[in-house]
PDB file of C-alpha atoms in Angstrom:
ATOM      1  CA  MET A   1       4.197 -17.683  -4.832  1.00  0.00           C
ATOM      2  CA  TYR A   2       0.568 -17.278  -5.929  1.00  0.00           C
ATOM      3  CA  ASN A   3      -0.556 -18.880  -2.621  1.00  0.00           C
ATOM      4  CA  ASN A   4       0.650 -15.750  -0.848  1.00  0.00           C
ATOM      5  CA  LEU A   5      -2.207 -13.375  -1.612  1.00  0.00           C
ATOM      6  CA  GLN A   6      -0.345 -10.526   0.093  1.00  0.00           C
ATOM      7  CA  GLY A   7       2.478 -10.894  -2.429  1.00  0.00           C
ATOM      8  CA  HIS A   8       3.129  -7.694  -4.358  1.00  0.00           C
ATOM      9  CA  VAL A   9       2.455  -7.151  -8.048  1.00  0.00           C
ATOM     10  CA  PHE A  10       4.950  -4.883  -9.829  1.00  0.00           C
ATOM     11  CA  ILE A  11       4.729  -2.927 -13.059  1.00  0.00           C
ATOM     12  CA  THR A  12       7.907  -2.194 -15.018  1.00  0.00           C
ATOM     13  CA  LEU A  13       7.903   0.709 -17.463  1.00  0.00           C
ATOM     14  CA  TYR A  14      10.499   1.550 -20.080  1.00  0.00           C
ATOM     15  CA  LEU A  15      10.922   5.256 -20.817  1.00  0.00           C
ATOM     16  CA  ASP A  16      12.486   7.036 -23.781  1.00  0.00           C
ATOM     17  CA  MET A  17      14.592   9.777 -22.150  1.00  0.00           C
ATOM     18  CA  ARG A  18      15.821  11.350 -25.380  1.00  0.00           C
ATOM     19  CA  MET A  19      15.039  14.995 -26.056  1.00  0.00           C
ATOM     20  CA  GLU A  20      14.636  16.786 -29.354  1.00  0.00           C
ATOM     21  CA  LYS A  21      18.111  18.294 -29.203  1.00  0.00           C
ATOM     22  CA  LYS A  22      20.761  15.798 -30.228  1.00  0.00           C
ATOM     23  CA  ASN A  23      22.656  14.241 -27.294  1.00  0.00           C
ATOM     24  CA  LYS A  24      20.298  15.788 -24.743  1.00  0.00           C
ATOM     25  CA  PHE A  25      18.486  13.511 -22.305  1.00  0.00           C
ATOM     26  CA  LEU A  26      16.020  13.807 -19.458  1.00  0.00           C
ATOM     27  CA  GLU A  27      17.656  13.003 -16.145  1.00  0.00           C
ATOM     28  CA  PRO A  28      16.324  10.252 -13.846  1.00  0.00           C
ATOM     29  CA  PHE A  29      13.516  11.395 -11.576  1.00  0.00           C
ATOM     30  CA  LYS A  30      11.628  10.194  -8.540  1.00  0.00           C
ATOM     31  CA  THR A  31       8.153  11.032  -7.363  1.00  0.00           C
ATOM     32  CA  THR A  32       5.272   9.686  -5.297  1.00  0.00           C
ATOM     33  CA  VAL A  33       1.963   8.559  -6.753  1.00  0.00           C
ATOM     34  CA  ARG A  34      -1.260   8.301  -4.784  1.00  0.00           C
ATOM     35  CA  LEU A  35      -3.082   5.264  -6.131  1.00  0.00           C
ATOM     36  CA  PRO A  36      -6.873   4.946  -6.375  1.00  0.00           C
ATOM     37  CA  HIS A  37      -6.754   1.606  -4.525  1.00  0.00           C
ATOM     38  CA  TYR A  38      -4.573   1.702  -1.422  1.00  0.00           C
ATOM     39  CA  PHE A  39      -2.619  -1.325  -0.178  1.00  0.00           C
ATOM     40  CA  GLU A  40       0.048  -1.840   2.486  1.00  0.00           C
ATOM     41  CA  HIS A  41       3.345  -1.352   0.681  1.00  0.00           C
ATOM     42  CA  GLY A  42       5.630  -1.175   3.723  1.00  0.00           C
ATOM     43  CA  GLU A  43       7.412   2.034   2.794  1.00  0.00           C
ATOM     44  CA  ASP A  44       8.841   4.280   5.518  1.00  0.00           C
ATOM     45  CA  LYS A  45       8.847   7.947   4.576  1.00  0.00           C
ATOM     46  CA  SER A  46      10.356  11.121   5.970  1.00  0.00           C
ATOM     47  CA  VAL A  47       8.705  14.402   5.050  1.00  0.00           C
ATOM     48  CA  LEU A  48       9.270  18.019   6.063  1.00  0.00           C
ATOM     49  CA  VAL A  49       6.175  20.215   5.812  1.00  0.00           C
ATOM     50  CA  LEU A  50       6.327  23.998   5.637  1.00  0.00           C
ATOM     51  CA  CYS A  51       3.165  26.055   6.096  1.00  0.00           C
ATOM     52  CA  LYS A  52       2.202  29.445   7.495  1.00  0.00           C
ATOM     53  CA  THR A  53      -0.551  28.714   9.993  1.00  0.00           C
ATOM     54  CA  THR A  54      -0.291  26.706  13.207  1.00  0.00           C
ATOM     55  CA  ALA A  55      -3.562  25.010  12.259  1.00  0.00           C
ATOM     56  CA  ASP A  56      -2.016  23.642   9.048  1.00  0.00           C
ATOM     57  CA  GLN A  57       1.127  22.637  10.922  1.00  0.00           C
ATOM     58  CA  THR A  58      -0.978  20.644  13.401  1.00  0.00           C
ATOM     59  CA  LYS A  59      -2.889  18.969  10.561  1.00  0.00           C
ATOM     60  CA  ALA A  60       0.393  18.045   8.888  1.00  0.00           C
ATOM     61  CA  ARG A  61       1.677  16.337  12.043  1.00  0.00           C
ATOM     62  CA  GLU A  62      -1.609  14.482  12.485  1.00  0.00           C
ATOM     63  CA  CYS A  63      -1.304  13.195   8.919  1.00  0.00           C
ATOM     64  CA  GLY A  64       2.178  11.803   9.580  1.00  0.00           C
ATOM     65  CA  ALA A  65       4.660  14.575   8.782  1.00  0.00           C
ATOM     66  CA  THR A  66       8.104  13.964  10.282  1.00  0.00           C
ATOM     67  CA  ILE A  67       8.500  17.677  11.062  1.00  0.00           C
ATOM     68  CA  ALA A  68       6.051  20.507  10.383  1.00  0.00           C
ATOM     69  CA  GLY A  69       6.567  24.204  10.921  1.00  0.00           C
ATOM     70  CA  GLY A  70       6.741  27.632   9.365  1.00  0.00           C
ATOM     71  CA  VAL A  71       9.259  30.379   8.701  1.00  0.00           C
ATOM     72  CA  GLU A  72      11.359  29.269  11.692  1.00  0.00           C
ATOM     73  CA  LEU A  73      12.237  26.032   9.854  1.00  0.00           C
ATOM     74  CA  ILE A  74      13.233  27.993   6.761  1.00  0.00           C
ATOM     75  CA  LYS A  75      15.590  30.064   8.916  1.00  0.00           C
ATOM     76  CA  GLN A  76      17.038  26.884  10.437  1.00  0.00           C
ATOM     77  CA  MET A  77      17.859  25.581   6.952  1.00  0.00           C
ATOM     78  CA  GLU A  78      19.444  28.926   6.034  1.00  0.00           C
ATOM     79  CA  LYS A  79      21.701  28.628   9.091  1.00  0.00           C
ATOM     80  CA  GLY A  80      22.533  24.973   8.425  1.00  0.00           C
ATOM     81  CA  GLN A  81      20.685  23.783  11.529  1.00  0.00           C
ATOM     82  CA  LEU A  82      18.242  21.683   9.490  1.00  0.00           C
ATOM     83  CA  ASP A  83      19.526  19.472   6.665  1.00  0.00           C
ATOM     84  CA  LYS A  84      17.434  18.856   3.543  1.00  0.00           C
ATOM     85  CA  GLY A  85      19.135  15.467   3.219  1.00  0.00           C
ATOM     86  CA  ASP A  86      17.259  14.188   6.255  1.00  0.00           C
ATOM     87  CA  PHE A  87      13.999  14.243   4.293  1.00  0.00           C
ATOM     88  CA  GLU A  88      12.846  12.359   1.233  1.00  0.00           C
ATOM     89  CA  LEU A  89      10.362  15.092   0.394  1.00  0.00           C
ATOM     90  CA  ILE A  90       9.763  18.703   1.337  1.00  0.00           C
ATOM     91  CA  ILE A  91       6.145  19.813   1.138  1.00  0.00           C
ATOM     92  CA  ALA A  92       4.946  23.416   1.243  1.00  0.00           C
ATOM     93  CA  THR A  93       1.607  25.174   1.170  1.00  0.00           C
ATOM     94  CA  THR A  94       1.293  28.006  -1.316  1.00  0.00           C
ATOM     95  CA  ASP A  95       0.994  30.677   1.388  1.00  0.00           C
ATOM     96  CA  ILE A  96       4.600  30.149   2.533  1.00  0.00           C
ATOM     97  CA  LEU A  97       6.091  30.069  -0.965  1.00  0.00           C
ATOM     98  CA  PRO A  98       7.319  33.717  -0.949  1.00  0.00           C
ATOM     99  CA  ASP A  99       9.362  33.003   2.213  1.00  0.00           C
ATOM    100  CA  LEU A 100      10.683  29.752   0.737  1.00  0.00           C
ATOM    101  CA  MET A 101      12.064  31.358  -2.436  1.00  0.00           C
ATOM    102  CA  ALA A 102      15.246  32.269  -0.544  1.00  0.00           C
ATOM    103  CA  LEU A 103      16.071  28.537  -0.390  1.00  0.00           C
ATOM    104  CA  ARG A 104      15.477  27.762  -4.065  1.00  0.00           C
ATOM    105  CA  GLY A 105      19.188  27.465  -4.807  1.00  0.00           C
ATOM    106  CA  TYR A 106      19.819  25.303  -1.745  1.00  0.00           C
ATOM    107  CA  LEU A 107      16.849  22.958  -2.184  1.00  0.00           C
ATOM    108  CA  ARG A 108      17.240  22.624  -5.969  1.00  0.00           C
ATOM    109  CA  ARG A 109      15.295  19.489  -6.969  1.00  0.00           C
ATOM    110  CA  GLN A 110      13.744  19.245  -3.528  1.00  0.00           C
ATOM    111  CA  PHE A 111      12.092  22.625  -3.971  1.00  0.00           C
ATOM    112  CA  PRO A 112       8.297  22.024  -3.696  1.00  0.00           C
ATOM    113  CA  ASN A 113       6.405  22.056  -6.985  1.00  0.00           C
ATOM    114  CA  ASN A 114       2.971  21.257  -8.345  1.00  0.00           C
ATOM    115  CA  ARG A 115       4.117  18.537 -10.702  1.00  0.00           C
ATOM    116  CA  ASN A 116       5.212  16.074  -8.014  1.00  0.00           C
ATOM    117  CA  GLY A 117       2.437  16.983  -5.584  1.00  0.00           C
ATOM    118  CA  SER A 118       4.629  18.751  -3.031  1.00  0.00           C
ATOM    119  CA  LEU A 119       3.102  22.232  -3.401  1.00  0.00           C
ATOM    120  CA  GLY A 120      -0.517  23.287  -3.004  1.00  0.00           C
ATOM    121  CA  PRO A 121      -3.117  24.968  -0.776  1.00  0.00           C
ATOM    122  CA  ASP A 122      -4.456  21.851   1.022  1.00  0.00           C
ATOM    123  CA  VAL A 123      -1.890  20.529   3.514  1.00  0.00           C
ATOM    124  CA  VAL A 124      -3.920  17.401   4.348  1.00  0.00           C
ATOM    125  CA  GLN A 125      -4.176  16.417   0.696  1.00  0.00           C
ATOM    126  CA  LEU A 126      -0.458  17.070   0.164  1.00  0.00           C
ATOM    127  CA  VAL A 127       0.752  15.071   3.165  1.00  0.00           C
ATOM    128  CA  GLU A 128      -1.678  12.169   2.814  1.00  0.00           C
ATOM    129  CA  GLY A 129      -0.911  11.982  -0.883  1.00  0.00           C
ATOM    130  CA  TYR A 130       2.720  11.377  -0.033  1.00  0.00           C
ATOM    131  CA  ILE A 131       2.331   9.194   3.064  1.00  0.00           C
ATOM    132  CA  LYS A 132      -0.257   6.937   1.415  1.00  0.00           C
ATOM    133  CA  GLY A 133       1.342   7.117  -2.006  1.00  0.00           C
ATOM    134  CA  ILE A 134       3.865   4.795  -3.577  1.00  0.00           C
ATOM    135  CA  LYS A 135       7.431   5.794  -4.415  1.00  0.00           C
ATOM    136  CA  CYS A 136       8.120   5.829  -8.124  1.00  0.00           C
ATOM    137  CA  GLU A 137      11.647   6.285  -9.497  1.00  0.00           C
ATOM    138  CA  ALA A 138      13.025   6.318 -13.039  1.00  0.00           C
ATOM    139  CA  LEU A 139      16.519   4.813 -13.105  1.00  0.00           C
ATOM    140  CA  LYS A 140      18.995   4.499 -15.947  1.00  0.00           C
ATOM    141  CA  PRO A 141      21.302   1.496 -16.305  1.00  0.00           C
ATOM    142  CA  GLU A 142      24.939   2.391 -15.673  1.00  0.00           C
ATOM    143  CA  GLY A 143      26.451   4.205 -18.631  1.00  0.00           C
ATOM    144  CA  VAL A 144      23.105   4.643 -20.395  1.00  0.00           C
ATOM    145  CA  HIS A 145      21.471   8.021 -21.067  1.00  0.00           C
ATOM    146  CA  SER A 146      18.771   7.321 -23.646  1.00  0.00           C
ATOM    147  CA  TYR A 147      16.295   5.258 -21.611  1.00  0.00           C
ATOM    148  CA  ALA A 148      15.221   4.532 -18.053  1.00  0.00           C
ATOM    149  CA  ASN A 149      13.203   1.921 -16.178  1.00  0.00           C
ATOM    150  CA  VAL A 150      10.484   2.390 -13.579  1.00  0.00           C
ATOM    151  CA  ASP A 151       9.753  -0.634 -11.379  1.00  0.00           C
ATOM    152  CA  VAL A 152       7.012  -0.084  -8.812  1.00  0.00           C
ATOM    153  CA  LYS A 153       4.385  -1.959  -6.806  1.00  0.00           C
ATOM    154  CA  ILE A 154       0.793  -1.546  -7.984  1.00  0.00           C
ATOM    155  CA  GLY A 155      -0.962  -3.857  -5.527  1.00  0.00           C
ATOM    156  CA  THR A 156      -1.240  -7.342  -4.070  1.00  0.00           C
ATOM    157  CA  LEU A 157      -2.433 -10.648  -5.473  1.00  0.00           C
ATOM    158  CA  ASP A 158      -5.688 -10.512  -3.511  1.00  0.00           C
ATOM    159  CA  MET A 159      -6.772  -7.335  -5.309  1.00  0.00           C
ATOM    160  CA  SER A 160      -9.140  -7.503  -8.266  1.00  0.00           C
ATOM    161  CA  VAL A 161      -7.985  -7.140 -11.862  1.00  0.00           C
ATOM    162  CA  GLU A 162      -9.930  -3.873 -12.057  1.00  0.00           C
ATOM    163  CA  GLN A 163      -8.113  -2.470  -9.013  1.00  0.00           C
ATOM    164  CA  LEU A 164      -4.692  -3.457 -10.328  1.00  0.00           C
ATOM    165  CA  GLU A 165      -5.515  -1.977 -13.716  1.00  0.00           C
ATOM    166  CA  ALA A 166      -6.656   1.301 -12.156  1.00  0.00           C
ATOM    167  CA  ASN A 167      -3.448   1.528 -10.122  1.00  0.00           C
ATOM    168  CA  ALA A 168      -1.339   0.753 -13.200  1.00  0.00           C
ATOM    169  CA  LYS A 169      -3.100   3.526 -15.119  1.00  0.00           C
ATOM    170  CA  ALA A 170      -2.458   5.960 -12.259  1.00  0.00           C
ATOM    171  CA  ILE A 171       1.264   5.144 -12.297  1.00  0.00           C
ATOM    172  CA  ILE A 172       1.535   5.543 -16.071  1.00  0.00           C
ATOM    173  CA  SER A 173      -0.501   8.751 -16.077  1.00  0.00           C
ATOM    174  CA  HIS A 174       1.720  10.280 -13.405  1.00  0.00           C
ATOM    175  CA  VAL A 175       4.960   9.189 -15.057  1.00  0.00           C
ATOM    176  CA  THR A 176       3.911  10.799 -18.354  1.00  0.00           C
ATOM    177  CA  LEU A 177       3.863  14.164 -16.570  1.00  0.00           C
ATOM    178  CA  TYR A 178       7.666  14.002 -16.762  1.00  0.00           C
ATOM    179  CA  LYS A 179       7.689  13.659 -20.544  1.00  0.00           C
ATOM    180  CA  PRO A 180       9.994  16.334 -21.992  1.00  0.00           C
ATOM    181  CA  ALA A 181       8.314  19.349 -23.581  1.00  0.00           C
ATOM    182  CA  LYS A 182      10.341  18.588 -26.709  1.00  0.00           C
ATOM    183  CA  PRO A 183      10.874  14.808 -26.858  1.00  0.00           C
ATOM    184  CA  ALA A 184      12.777  12.963 -29.555  1.00  0.00           C
ATOM    185  CA  THR A 185       9.730  10.771 -30.248  1.00  0.00           C
ATOM    186  CA  PRO A 186       6.016  10.950 -29.300  1.00  0.00           C
ATOM    187  CA  ASN A 187       6.147   7.808 -27.131  1.00  0.00           C
ATOM    188  CA  PHE A 188       7.628   8.507 -23.697  1.00  0.00           C
ATOM    189  CA  VAL A 189       6.487   5.169 -22.216  1.00  0.00           C
ATOM    190  CA  THR A 190       7.632   2.581 -24.735  1.00  0.00           C
ATOM    191  CA  ASP A 191       6.786  -0.710 -23.002  1.00  0.00           C
ATOM    192  CA  ALA A 192       5.207  -2.121 -19.838  1.00  0.00           C
ATOM    193  CA  PHE A 193       5.367  -5.479 -18.049  1.00  0.00           C
ATOM    194  CA  LEU A 194       3.846  -7.077 -14.949  1.00  0.00           C
ATOM    195  CA  ARG A 195       5.814  -9.311 -12.617  1.00  0.00           C
ATOM    196  CA  VAL A 196       5.269 -11.031  -9.267  1.00  0.00           C
ATOM    197  CA  PRO A 197       8.470 -11.701  -7.259  1.00  0.00           C
ATOM    198  CA  PRO A 198      10.183 -13.998  -6.600  1.00  0.00           C
ATOM    199  CA  GLY A 199       9.152 -15.322 -10.000  1.00  0.00           C
ATOM    200  CA  LYS A 200      11.183 -14.141 -12.996  1.00  0.00           C
ATOM    201  CA  GLU A 201       8.346 -14.328 -15.520  1.00  0.00           C
ATOM    202  CA  LYS A 202       7.082 -11.080 -17.054  1.00  0.00           C
ATOM    203  CA  CYS A 203       3.750 -10.406 -18.699  1.00  0.00           C
ATOM    204  CA  GLN A 204       3.776  -7.731 -21.405  1.00  0.00           C
ATOM    205  CA  LEU A 205       0.898  -5.253 -21.220  1.00  0.00           C
ATOM    206  CA  GLN A 206      -1.024  -3.550 -23.993  1.00  0.00           C
ATOM    207  CA  LEU A 207      -0.064   0.084 -23.526  1.00  0.00           C
ATOM    208  CA  ASP A 208      -2.864   1.491 -25.669  1.00  0.00           C
ATOM    209  CA  SER A 209      -5.479   0.584 -23.055  1.00  0.00           C
ATOM    210  CA  LEU A 210      -3.441   2.006 -20.166  1.00  0.00           C
ATOM    211  CA  MET A 211      -2.166   5.317 -21.529  1.00  0.00           C
ATOM    212  CA  PRO A 212      -3.914   8.524 -20.431  1.00  0.00           C
ATOM    213  CA  VAL A 213      -6.079  10.345 -22.950  1.00  0.00           C
ATOM    214  CA  GLU A 214      -4.155  13.173 -24.545  1.00  0.00           C
ATOM    215  CA  LYS A 215      -5.426  16.571 -23.415  1.00  0.00           C
ATOM    216  CA  PRO A 216      -4.814  19.931 -25.061  1.00  0.00           C
ATOM    217  CA  LYS A 217      -1.427  21.164 -23.897  1.00  0.00           C
ATOM    218  CA  MET A 218      -1.562  23.825 -21.209  1.00  0.00           C
ATOM    219  CA  LYS A 219       0.852  26.716 -21.290  1.00  0.00           C
ATOM    220  CA  ARG A 220       3.895  25.538 -19.390  1.00  0.00           C
ATOM    221  CA  ASN A 221       5.472  27.518 -16.597  1.00  0.00           C
ATOM    222  CA  ILE A 222       8.598  29.297 -17.876  1.00  0.00           C
ATOM    223  CA  GLU A 223      10.515  28.208 -14.778  1.00  0.00           C
ATOM    224  CA  GLU A 224       9.637  24.552 -15.477  1.00  0.00           C
ATOM    225  CA  ASP A 225      10.965  24.858 -19.034  1.00  0.00           C
ATOM    226  CA  LYS A 226      14.207  26.381 -17.758  1.00  0.00           C
ATOM    227  CA  GLU A 227      14.539  23.693 -15.095  1.00  0.00           C
ATOM    228  CA  GLU A 228      13.984  20.946 -17.672  1.00  0.00           C
ATOM    229  CA  GLU A 229      16.782  22.360 -19.794  1.00  0.00           C
ATOM    230  CA  LYS A 230      19.060  22.378 -16.751  1.00  0.00           C
ATOM    231  CA  ILE A 231      18.429  18.741 -15.926  1.00  0.00           C
ATOM    232  CA  ALA A 232      19.024  17.577 -19.491  1.00  0.00           C
ATOM    233  CA  VAL A 233      22.447  15.986 -19.567  1.00  0.00           C
ATOM    234  CA  ALA A 234      24.828  15.714 -22.468  1.00  0.00           C
ATOM    235  CA  ASN A 235      26.084  12.341 -23.598  1.00  0.00           C
TER     236      ASN A 235
END
């Protein structure tokens, strides 16, 4: 398998999904991470982009958006003429956010937000970040609430160790953004391994050298705190 230099290298992370409140757990999540060192990962993506100006809508299409438009698309979703389920991600620029608030209840977890990179002022950065990024999903084994696994590509065998390490750090740094505000323990990412399919061998990584440097906590958005409480599930 190591003769195929285009073979993918995966990182597997183990996450502690327990929250401070007894029998409360963070739900599985999925996001997209833009890596510092791009590689062909073969992922097909569908993205709906909502923005006010025709200039931004044109830029979004040029960057690879499946559909891009403005208030007219919001009205189509309100009337049931456009289905959120047809898109893996819905991106919005901040200028259209007031119009989009009417769909907050309908979009639910697909509602654009800063944390997963689907809301911001720069439509090119938003769309390219998703199109060129790598899908990252935390999944729980059936019947398990307390932990989840993330298994994601970080590069190919022909990339340098430094490039793979940088991509691994980017994945871990992004995943830690989903750490509960009030976790059961300080360590959200509890373990990490590398693997190269089809081989079954795993190489354990030293997390200390890969974890992001702790920064002073910023004041969290009240809506994010409420949303986190909503997505905590009882055992």
